[in-house]
Coordinates of C-alpha atoms and ligand atoms in Angstrom, one line a residue:
X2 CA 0.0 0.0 0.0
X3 CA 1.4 3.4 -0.9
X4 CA 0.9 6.5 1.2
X5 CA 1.3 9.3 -0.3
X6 CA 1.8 13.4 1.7
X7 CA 2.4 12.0 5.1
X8 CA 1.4 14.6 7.7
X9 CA -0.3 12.5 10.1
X10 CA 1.1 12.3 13.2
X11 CA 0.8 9.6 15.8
X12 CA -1.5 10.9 18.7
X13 CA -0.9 8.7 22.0
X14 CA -4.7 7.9 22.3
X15 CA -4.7 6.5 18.8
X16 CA -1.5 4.2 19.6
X17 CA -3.1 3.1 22.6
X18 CA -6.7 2.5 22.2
X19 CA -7.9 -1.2 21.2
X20 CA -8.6 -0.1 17.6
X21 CA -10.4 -3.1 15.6
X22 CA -7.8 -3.9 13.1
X23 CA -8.3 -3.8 9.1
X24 CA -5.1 -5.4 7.8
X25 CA -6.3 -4.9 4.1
X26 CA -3.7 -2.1 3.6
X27 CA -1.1 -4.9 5.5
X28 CA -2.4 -7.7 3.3
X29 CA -1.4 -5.0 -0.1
X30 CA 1.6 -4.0 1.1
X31 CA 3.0 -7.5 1.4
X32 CA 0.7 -8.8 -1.6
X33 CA 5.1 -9.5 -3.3
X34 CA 5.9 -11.4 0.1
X35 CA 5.9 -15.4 -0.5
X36 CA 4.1 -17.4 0.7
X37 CA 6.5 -19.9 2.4
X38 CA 10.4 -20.1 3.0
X39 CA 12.0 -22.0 0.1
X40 CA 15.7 -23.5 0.9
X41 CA 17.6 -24.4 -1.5
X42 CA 21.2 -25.1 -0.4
X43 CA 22.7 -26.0 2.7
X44 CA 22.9 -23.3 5.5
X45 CA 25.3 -21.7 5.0
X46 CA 25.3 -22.4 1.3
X47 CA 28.3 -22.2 -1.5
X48 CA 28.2 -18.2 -1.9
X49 CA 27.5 -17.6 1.4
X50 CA 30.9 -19.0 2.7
X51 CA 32.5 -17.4 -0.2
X52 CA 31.5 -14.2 0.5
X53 CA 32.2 -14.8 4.2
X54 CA 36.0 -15.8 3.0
X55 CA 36.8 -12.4 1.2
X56 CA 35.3 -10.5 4.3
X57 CA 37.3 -12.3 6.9
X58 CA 40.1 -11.1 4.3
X59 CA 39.2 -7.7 5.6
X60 CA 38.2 -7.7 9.2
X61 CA 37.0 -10.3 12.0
X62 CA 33.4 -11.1 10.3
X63 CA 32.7 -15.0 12.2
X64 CA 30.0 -13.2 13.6
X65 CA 28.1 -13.1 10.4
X66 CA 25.4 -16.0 9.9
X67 CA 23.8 -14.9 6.7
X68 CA 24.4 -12.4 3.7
X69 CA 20.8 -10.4 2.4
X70 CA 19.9 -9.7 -0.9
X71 CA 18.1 -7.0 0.1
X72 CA 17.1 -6.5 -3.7
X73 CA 15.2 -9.6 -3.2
X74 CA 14.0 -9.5 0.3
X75 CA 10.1 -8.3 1.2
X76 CA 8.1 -8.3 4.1
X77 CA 8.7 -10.8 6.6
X78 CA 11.0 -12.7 4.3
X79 CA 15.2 -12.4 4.1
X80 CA 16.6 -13.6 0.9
X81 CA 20.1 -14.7 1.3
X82 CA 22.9 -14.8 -1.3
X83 CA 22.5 -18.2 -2.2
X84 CA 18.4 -17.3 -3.2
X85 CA 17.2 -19.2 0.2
X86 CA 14.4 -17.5 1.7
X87 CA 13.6 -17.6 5.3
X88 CA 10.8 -16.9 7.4
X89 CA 12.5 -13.5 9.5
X90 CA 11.4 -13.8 13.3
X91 CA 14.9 -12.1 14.2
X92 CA 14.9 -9.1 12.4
X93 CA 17.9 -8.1 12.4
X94 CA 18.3 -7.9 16.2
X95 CA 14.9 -6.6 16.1
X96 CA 15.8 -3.6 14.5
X97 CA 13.5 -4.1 11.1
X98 CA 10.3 -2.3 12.8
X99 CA 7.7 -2.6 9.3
X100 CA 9.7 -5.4 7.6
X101 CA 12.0 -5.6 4.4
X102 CA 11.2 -3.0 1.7
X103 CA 8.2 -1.3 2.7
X104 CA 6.4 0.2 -0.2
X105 CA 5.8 3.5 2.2
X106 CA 9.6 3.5 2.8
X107 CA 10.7 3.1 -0.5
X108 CA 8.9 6.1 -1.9
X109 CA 9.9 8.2 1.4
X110 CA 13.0 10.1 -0.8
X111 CA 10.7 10.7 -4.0
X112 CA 10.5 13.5 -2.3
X113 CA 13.1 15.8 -3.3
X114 CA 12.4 17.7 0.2
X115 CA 13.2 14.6 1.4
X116 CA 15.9 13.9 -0.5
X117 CA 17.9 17.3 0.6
X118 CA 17.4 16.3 4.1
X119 CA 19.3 12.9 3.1
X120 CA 22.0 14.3 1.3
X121 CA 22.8 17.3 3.8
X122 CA 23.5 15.6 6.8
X123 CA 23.6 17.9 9.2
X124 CA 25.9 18.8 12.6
X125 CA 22.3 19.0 13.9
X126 CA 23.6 20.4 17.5
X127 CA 24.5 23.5 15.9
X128 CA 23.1 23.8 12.2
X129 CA 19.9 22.1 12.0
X130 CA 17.1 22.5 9.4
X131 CA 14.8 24.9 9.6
X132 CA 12.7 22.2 10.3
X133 CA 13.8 20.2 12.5
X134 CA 11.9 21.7 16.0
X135 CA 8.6 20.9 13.9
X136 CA 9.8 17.2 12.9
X137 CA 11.0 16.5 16.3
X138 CA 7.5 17.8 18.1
X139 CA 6.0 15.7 14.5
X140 CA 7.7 12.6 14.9
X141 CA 9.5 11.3 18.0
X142 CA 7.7 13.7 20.7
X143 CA 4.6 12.3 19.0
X144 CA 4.8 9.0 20.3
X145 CA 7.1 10.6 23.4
X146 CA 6.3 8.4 26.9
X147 CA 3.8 10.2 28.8
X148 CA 5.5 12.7 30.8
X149 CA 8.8 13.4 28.9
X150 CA 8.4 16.3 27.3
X151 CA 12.2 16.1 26.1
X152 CA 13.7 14.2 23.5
X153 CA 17.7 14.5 22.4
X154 CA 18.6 12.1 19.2
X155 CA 21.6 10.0 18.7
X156 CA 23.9 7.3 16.9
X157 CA 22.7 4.4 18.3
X158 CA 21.5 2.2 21.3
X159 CA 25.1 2.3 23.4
X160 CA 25.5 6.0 22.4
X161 CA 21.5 6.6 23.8
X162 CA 22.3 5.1 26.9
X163 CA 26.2 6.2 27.4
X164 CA 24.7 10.2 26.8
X165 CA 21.3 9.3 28.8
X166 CA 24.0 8.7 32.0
X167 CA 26.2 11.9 31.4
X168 CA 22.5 13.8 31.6
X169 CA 22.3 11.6 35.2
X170 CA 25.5 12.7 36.3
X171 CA 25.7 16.6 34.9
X172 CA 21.9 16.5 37.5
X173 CA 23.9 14.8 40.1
X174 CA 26.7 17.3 40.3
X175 CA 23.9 20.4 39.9
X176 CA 22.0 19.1 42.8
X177 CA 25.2 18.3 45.3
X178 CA 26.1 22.0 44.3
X179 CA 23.2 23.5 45.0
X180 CA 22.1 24.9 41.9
X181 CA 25.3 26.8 41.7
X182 CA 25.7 26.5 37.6
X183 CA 29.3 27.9 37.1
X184 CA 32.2 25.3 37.9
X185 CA 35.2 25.8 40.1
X186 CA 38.3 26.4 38.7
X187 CA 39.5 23.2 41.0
X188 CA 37.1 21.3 38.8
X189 CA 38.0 22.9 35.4
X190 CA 41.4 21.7 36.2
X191 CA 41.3 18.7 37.9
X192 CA 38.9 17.1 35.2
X193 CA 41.4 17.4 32.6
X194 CA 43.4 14.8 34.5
X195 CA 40.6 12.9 35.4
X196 CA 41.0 13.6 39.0
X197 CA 38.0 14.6 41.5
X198 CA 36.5 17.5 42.1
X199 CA 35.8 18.1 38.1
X200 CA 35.9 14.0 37.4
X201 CA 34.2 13.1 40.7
X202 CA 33.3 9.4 41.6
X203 CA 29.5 8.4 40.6
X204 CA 27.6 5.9 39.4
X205 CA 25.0 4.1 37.7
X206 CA 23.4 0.7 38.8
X207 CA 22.9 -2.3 36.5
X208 CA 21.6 -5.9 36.8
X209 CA 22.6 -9.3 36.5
X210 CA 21.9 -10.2 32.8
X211 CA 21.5 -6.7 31.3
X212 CA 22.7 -5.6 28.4
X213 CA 22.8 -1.7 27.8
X214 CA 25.8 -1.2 24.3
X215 CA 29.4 -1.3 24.3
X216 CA 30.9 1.8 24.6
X217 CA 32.8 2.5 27.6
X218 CA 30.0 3.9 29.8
X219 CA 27.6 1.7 28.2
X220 CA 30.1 -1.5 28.8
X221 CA 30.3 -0.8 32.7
X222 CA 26.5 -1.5 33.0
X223 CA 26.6 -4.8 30.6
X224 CA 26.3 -7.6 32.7
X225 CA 25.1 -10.4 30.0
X226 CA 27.9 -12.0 28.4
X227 CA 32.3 -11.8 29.6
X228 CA 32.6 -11.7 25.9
X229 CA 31.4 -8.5 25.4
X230 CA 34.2 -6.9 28.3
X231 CA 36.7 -8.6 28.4
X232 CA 39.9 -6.7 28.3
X233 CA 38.4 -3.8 28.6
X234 CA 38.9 -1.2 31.2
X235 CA 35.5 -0.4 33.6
X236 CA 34.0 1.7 35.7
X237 CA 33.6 0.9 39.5
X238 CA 29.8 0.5 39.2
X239 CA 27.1 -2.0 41.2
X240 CA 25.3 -4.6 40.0
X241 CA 22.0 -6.0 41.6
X242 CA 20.2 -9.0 40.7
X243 CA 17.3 -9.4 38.3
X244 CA 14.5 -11.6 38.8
X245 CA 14.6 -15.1 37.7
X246 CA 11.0 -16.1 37.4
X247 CA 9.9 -19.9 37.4
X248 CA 7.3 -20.6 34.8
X249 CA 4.1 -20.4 34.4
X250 CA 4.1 -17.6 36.1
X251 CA 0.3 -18.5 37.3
X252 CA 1.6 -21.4 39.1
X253 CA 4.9 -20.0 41.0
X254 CA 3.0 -16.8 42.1
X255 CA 4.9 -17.3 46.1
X256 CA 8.2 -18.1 44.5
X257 CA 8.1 -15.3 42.1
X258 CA 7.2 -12.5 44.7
X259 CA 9.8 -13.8 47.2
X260 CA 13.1 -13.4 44.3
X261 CA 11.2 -9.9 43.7
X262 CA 11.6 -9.2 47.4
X263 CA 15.0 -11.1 47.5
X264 CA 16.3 -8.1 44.6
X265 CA 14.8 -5.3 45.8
X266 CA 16.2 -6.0 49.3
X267 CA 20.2 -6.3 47.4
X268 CA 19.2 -3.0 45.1
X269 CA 18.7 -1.2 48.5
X270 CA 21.4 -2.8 49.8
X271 CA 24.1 -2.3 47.2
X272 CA 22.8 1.7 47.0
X273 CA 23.6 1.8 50.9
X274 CA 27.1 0.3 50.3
X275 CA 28.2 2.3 47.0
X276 CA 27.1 5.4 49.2
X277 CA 29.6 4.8 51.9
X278 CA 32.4 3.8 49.9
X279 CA 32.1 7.6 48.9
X280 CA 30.9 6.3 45.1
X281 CA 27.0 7.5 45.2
X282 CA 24.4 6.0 42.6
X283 CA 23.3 8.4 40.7
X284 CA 21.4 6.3 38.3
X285 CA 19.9 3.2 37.3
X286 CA 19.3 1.4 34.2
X287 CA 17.3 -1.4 33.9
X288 CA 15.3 -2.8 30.9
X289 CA 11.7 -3.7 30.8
X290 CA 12.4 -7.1 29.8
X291 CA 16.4 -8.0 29.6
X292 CA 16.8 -9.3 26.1
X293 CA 20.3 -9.9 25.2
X294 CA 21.1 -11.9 29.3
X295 CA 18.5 -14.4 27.9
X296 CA 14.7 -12.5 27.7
X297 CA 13.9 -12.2 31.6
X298 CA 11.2 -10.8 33.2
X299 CA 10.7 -8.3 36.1
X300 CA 7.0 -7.8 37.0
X301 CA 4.8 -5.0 37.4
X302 CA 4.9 -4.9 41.1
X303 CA 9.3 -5.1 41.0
X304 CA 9.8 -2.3 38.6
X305 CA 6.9 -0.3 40.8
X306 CA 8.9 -1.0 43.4
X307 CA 12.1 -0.3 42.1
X308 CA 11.0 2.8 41.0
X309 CA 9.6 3.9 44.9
X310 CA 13.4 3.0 46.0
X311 CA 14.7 5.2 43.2
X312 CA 12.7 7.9 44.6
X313 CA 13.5 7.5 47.9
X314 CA 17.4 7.2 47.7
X315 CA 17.4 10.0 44.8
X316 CA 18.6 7.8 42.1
X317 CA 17.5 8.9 38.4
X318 CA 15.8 5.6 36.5
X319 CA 16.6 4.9 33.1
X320 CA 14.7 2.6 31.0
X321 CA 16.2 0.9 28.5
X322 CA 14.0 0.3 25.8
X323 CA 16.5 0.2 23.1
X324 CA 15.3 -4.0 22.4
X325 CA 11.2 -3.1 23.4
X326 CA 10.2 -0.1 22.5
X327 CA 8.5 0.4 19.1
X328 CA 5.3 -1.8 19.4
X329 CA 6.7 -5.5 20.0
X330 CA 5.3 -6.2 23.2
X331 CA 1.8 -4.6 21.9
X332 CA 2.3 -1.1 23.9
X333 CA 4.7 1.3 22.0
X334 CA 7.0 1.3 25.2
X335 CA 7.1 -1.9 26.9
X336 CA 7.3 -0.2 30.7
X337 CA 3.6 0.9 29.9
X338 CA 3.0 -2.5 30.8
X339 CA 3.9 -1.6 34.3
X340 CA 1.3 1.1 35.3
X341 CA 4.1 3.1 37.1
X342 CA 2.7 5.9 38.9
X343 CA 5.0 8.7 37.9
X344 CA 7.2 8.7 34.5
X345 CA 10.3 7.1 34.8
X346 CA 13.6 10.1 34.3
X347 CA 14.2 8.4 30.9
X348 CA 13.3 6.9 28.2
X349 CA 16.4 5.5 25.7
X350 CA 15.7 4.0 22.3
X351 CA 17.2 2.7 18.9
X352 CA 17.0 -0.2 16.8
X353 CA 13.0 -0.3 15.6
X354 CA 13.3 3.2 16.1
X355 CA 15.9 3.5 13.5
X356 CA 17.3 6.4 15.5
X357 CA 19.0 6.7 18.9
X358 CA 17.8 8.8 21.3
X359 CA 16.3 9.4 24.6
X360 CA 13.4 11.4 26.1
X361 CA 14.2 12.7 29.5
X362 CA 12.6 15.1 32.0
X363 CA 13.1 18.5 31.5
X364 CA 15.1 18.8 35.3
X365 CA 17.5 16.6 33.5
X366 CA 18.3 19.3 30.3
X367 CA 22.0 20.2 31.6
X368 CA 22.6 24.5 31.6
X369 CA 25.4 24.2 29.6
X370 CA 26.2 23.7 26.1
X371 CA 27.7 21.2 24.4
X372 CA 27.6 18.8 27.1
X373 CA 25.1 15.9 25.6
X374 CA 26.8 16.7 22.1
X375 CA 28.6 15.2 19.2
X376 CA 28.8 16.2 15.3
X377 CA 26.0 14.6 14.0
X378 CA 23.3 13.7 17.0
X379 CA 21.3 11.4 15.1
X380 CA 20.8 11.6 11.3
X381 CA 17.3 13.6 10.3
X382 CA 16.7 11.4 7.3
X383 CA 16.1 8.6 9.9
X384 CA 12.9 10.4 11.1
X385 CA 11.8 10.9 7.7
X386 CA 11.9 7.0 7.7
X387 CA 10.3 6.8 11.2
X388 CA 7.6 9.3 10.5
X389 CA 6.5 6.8 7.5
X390 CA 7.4 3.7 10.2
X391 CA 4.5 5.3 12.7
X392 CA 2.0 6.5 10.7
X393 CA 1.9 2.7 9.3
X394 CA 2.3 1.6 12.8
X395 CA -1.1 3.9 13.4
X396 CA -3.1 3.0 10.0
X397 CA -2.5 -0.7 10.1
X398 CA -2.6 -0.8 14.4
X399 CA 0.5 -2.9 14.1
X400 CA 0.2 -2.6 18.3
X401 CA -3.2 -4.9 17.8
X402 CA -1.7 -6.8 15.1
X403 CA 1.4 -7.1 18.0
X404 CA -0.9 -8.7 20.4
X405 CA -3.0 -10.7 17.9
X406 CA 0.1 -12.4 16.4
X407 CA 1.7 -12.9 20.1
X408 CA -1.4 -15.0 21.2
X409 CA -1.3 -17.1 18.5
X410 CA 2.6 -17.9 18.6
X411 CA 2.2 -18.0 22.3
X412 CA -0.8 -20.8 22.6
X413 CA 1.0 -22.7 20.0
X414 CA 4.4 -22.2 21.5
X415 CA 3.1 -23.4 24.7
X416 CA 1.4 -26.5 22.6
X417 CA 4.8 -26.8 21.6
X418 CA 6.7 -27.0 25.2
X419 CA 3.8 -29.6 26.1
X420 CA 4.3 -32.2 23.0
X421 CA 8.3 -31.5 23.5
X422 CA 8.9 -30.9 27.3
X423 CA 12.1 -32.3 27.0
X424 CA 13.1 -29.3 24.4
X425 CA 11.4 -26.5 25.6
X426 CA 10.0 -24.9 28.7
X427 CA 9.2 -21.0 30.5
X428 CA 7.7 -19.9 27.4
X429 CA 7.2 -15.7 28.2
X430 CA 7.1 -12.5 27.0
X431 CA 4.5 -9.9 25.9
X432 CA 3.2 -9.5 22.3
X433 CA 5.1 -11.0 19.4
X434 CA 8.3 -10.2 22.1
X435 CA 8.4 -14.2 23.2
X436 CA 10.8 -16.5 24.3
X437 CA 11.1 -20.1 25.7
X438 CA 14.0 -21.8 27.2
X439 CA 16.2 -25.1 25.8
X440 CA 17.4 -27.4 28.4
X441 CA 20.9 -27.0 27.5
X442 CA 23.1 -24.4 25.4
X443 CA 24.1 -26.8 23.4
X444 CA 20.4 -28.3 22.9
X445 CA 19.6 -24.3 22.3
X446 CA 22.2 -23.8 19.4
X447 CA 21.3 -27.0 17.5
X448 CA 17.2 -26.0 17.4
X449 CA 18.4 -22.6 16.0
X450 CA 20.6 -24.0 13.6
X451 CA 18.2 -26.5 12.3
X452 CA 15.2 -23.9 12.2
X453 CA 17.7 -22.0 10.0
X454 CA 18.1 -25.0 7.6
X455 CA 14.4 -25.2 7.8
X456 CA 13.7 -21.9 6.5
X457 CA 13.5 -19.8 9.5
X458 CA 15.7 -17.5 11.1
X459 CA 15.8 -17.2 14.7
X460 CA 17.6 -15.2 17.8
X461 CA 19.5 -16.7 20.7
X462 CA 20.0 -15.1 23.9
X463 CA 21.7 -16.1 27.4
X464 CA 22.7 -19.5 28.1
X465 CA 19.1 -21.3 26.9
X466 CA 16.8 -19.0 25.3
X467 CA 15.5 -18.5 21.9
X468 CA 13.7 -15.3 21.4
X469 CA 10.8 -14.1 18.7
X470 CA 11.8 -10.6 17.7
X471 CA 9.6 -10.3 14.5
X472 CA 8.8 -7.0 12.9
X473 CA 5.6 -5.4 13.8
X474 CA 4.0 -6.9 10.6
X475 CA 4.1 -10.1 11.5
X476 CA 0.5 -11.9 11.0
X477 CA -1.1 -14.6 12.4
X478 CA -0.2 -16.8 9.0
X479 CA 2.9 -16.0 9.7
X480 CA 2.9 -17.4 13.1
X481 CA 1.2 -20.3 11.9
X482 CA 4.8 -21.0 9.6
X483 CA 7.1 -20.6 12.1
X484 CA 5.2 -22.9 14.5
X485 CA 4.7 -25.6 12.0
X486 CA 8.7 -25.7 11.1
X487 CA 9.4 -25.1 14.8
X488 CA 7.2 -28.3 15.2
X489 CA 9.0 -30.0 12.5
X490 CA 13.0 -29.2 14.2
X491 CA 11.9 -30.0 17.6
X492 CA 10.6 -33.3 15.8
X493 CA 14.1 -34.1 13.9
X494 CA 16.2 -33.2 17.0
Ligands
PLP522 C1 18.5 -3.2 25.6 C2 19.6 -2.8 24.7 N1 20.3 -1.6 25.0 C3 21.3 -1.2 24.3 C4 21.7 -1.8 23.1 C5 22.8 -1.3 22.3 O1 22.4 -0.8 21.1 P1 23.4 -0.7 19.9 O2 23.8 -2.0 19.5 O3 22.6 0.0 18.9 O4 24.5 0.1 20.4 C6 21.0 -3.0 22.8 C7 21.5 -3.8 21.6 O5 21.2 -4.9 21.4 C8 20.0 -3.5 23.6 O6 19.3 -4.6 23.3

């Protein structure tokens, strides 16, 4: 479907409300889409490991599984160089948000408007267009978390969080000096050798399992995988644990509330202890649902909580919604989820998205210039995309479709973990955002693989998990596929 003179904007009520859904516009869009995956080579097949050789010539590229013809892909399905076509429920790390070559994207840079805004990339924190105020208020403060009136763009998820924690700690500083907004000339010079008072000791809290980028700030609050710090310098900066639920949730109701209690009691604790060794939390960052450690869940009642003790001990809380946010979980922000009675301090985001950014507070918008700042702050032709993204997002209700598409995979899934217990358990999640557990890693990597050979491609995350991360168009048809050759691998295993 092609929509042509895009000025609609997203109004929260609209993304909200339980609109009935008409996917006729959904069902033309992807009229090109096949109907099935079709393999025909082994996976990885012949050109696939070739091209894999000449760019392992250039840099370290074993992390690559797959190379796209993205000439050739549509929809929900990824075309790889050898012609196989799969059945996408990964997304690229669930950053495709409307899926592969939507006719409302392609046509976004007919417009030679457009086009200029494409080709003039901008420094936008000190020459942006002379429309840019109106396509921020347009676009991202459109679909903006109730309560953040203020939105700064960026690079990417790590870069969203690293500059979301330099806003914590530029509000941290302001409050200890008491409003006073010049700086000392002790701190002028002492932060240029990264000595206290101008470099003082801070920090922000992470948990267990969470993965928030991998830039340096970003990297001390990653707690998923050694692999991703190893060797590298960190920050000083407490961890807490994260709930590890026992499924179904309906049945382990006691259990569950007692490892909330058990985590909130160490967050408390670990704030207390950080305070004394003279290295105060600032701030927290947490995710609504930690992805990368493995899809765990915290529920309504923790992150409530955790958000009271935030409050109390004076410790901004970021949410991380860099993996959620963007419809998957059938809200546009998955902490909506939560019914928290105040806004959180931030909101971060990337990946569906398709720019970086955070919302914040506006006590959190530093005096200064230039200190949340780098040359190009987020690229404006990315909104262009994401202005297209949400108003399809709106037309189509890809939040019901979310939610429609997320029961079905999740009865069958849990079909699934009945006829195979012995391959599957704690399937979770919200929406089409799902998960379910493998018995072993190694058990876990073989049901991928095999799903891959079978025509779909699938995430892993932590030690057990395989995770759904579909784009928003994702119908029930297509959940039907990826159940029946899930069915079929679990069978061959
Ligand atoms: C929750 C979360 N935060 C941050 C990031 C980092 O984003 P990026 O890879 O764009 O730097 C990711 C990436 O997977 C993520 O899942």
């Amino acid at each position: 479907m092609l929509l042509r003179g895009v000025t609609t904007t997203l109004s929260r009520s609209c993304l909200r409300s339980p609109v009935s859904r008409d996917i006729r516009g959904l069902a033309t869009a992807l009229q090109q889409e096949p109907s099935h995956p079709d393999i025909k080579t082994a996976v990885p097949g012949p050109r696939t490991k070739e091209l894999l050789k000449e760019l392992n010539t250039i840099q370290q590229a074993d992390s690559v599984q797959l190379f796209a013809d993205y000439d050739k892909s549509i929809g929900n399905y990824f075309v790889d160089a050898d012609g196989n076509v799969f059945l996408d429920a990964f997304t690229q790390i669930s950053s495709v948000p409307i899926g592969y070559n939507h006719p409302h994207l392609l046509s976004a840079f007919n417009d030679e408007h457009n086009v200029k805004a494409l080709v003039n990339r901008p420094a936008l924190g000190v020459f942006p267009a002379i429309d840019w105020p109106e396509r921020l208020k347009r676009v991202l403060l459109s679909v903006a978390p109730a309560g953040l009136d203020n939105v700064a763009t960026m690079m990417c998820g790590s870069c969203s969080n690293e500059n979301a924690y330099k806003a914590v700690f530029m509000w941290y500083r302001g409050k200890q000096r008491g409003g006073r907004v010049d700086f000392t000339p002790e701190e002028m010079s002492s932060c240029m050798v990264n000595q206290a008072p101008g470099s003082p000791q801070m920090s922000i809290m992470s948990f267990e399992g969470g993965f928030h980028g991998r830039t340096f700030g970003a990297l001390s609050t990653t707690r998923s995988k050694p692999i991703h710090k190893l060797d590298c310098p960190a920050f000083d900066w407490p961890v807490a644990p994260f709930p590890r639920y026992k499924y179904p949730l309906d049945q382990f109701q006691r259990e569950n509330q007692q490892e909330d209690k058990r985590c909130l009691e160490q967050v408390a604790d670990i704030i207390e202890q950080y305070a004394k060794k003279n290295n105060p939390v600032a701030g927290m960052i947490v995710e609504p649902i930690q992805s990368e450690g493995g899809d765990h869940e915290g529920s309504p009642e923790f992150f409530q909580a955790l958000q009271r003790l935030c409050q109390e001990k004076g410790v901004a809380l970021i949410i991380d919604e860099v993996q959620t946010g963007c419809g998957p979980t059938g809200k546009m922000w998955c902490y909506e989820h939560f019914n928290l009675p105040t806004p959180p301090d931030f909101v971060t985001f990337s990946k569906k998205m398709l720019t970086g950014g955070f919302y914040f507070r506006s006590e959190f918008k530093p005096p200064h210039a230039y200190r949340i700042f780098n040359t190009w702050m987020g690229d404006p032709s990315k909104l262009i995309l994401l202005e297209r993204v949400l108003d399809v997002i709106k037309k189509e209700n890809l939040l019901g479709l979310a939610n429609e598409t997320g029961q079905v995979l999740r009865s069958g899934l849990l079909n699934l973990e009945k006829e195979f217990p012995h391959l599957m358990n704690s399937v979770r999640g919200r929406g089409t955002f799902l998960s379910f557990n493998a018995p072993k890693t190694d058990v876990r990597d073989k049901i991928i693989s095999k799903l891959k050979q079978n025509g779909v491609i699938g995430g892993a995350c932590g030690e057990l998990a395989i995770r759904l991360r579909p784009a928003l168009v994702f119908q029930p048809k297509h959940a039907e596929i990826y159940l029946d050759l899930l069915r079929k691998t679990l069978k061959e295993i």
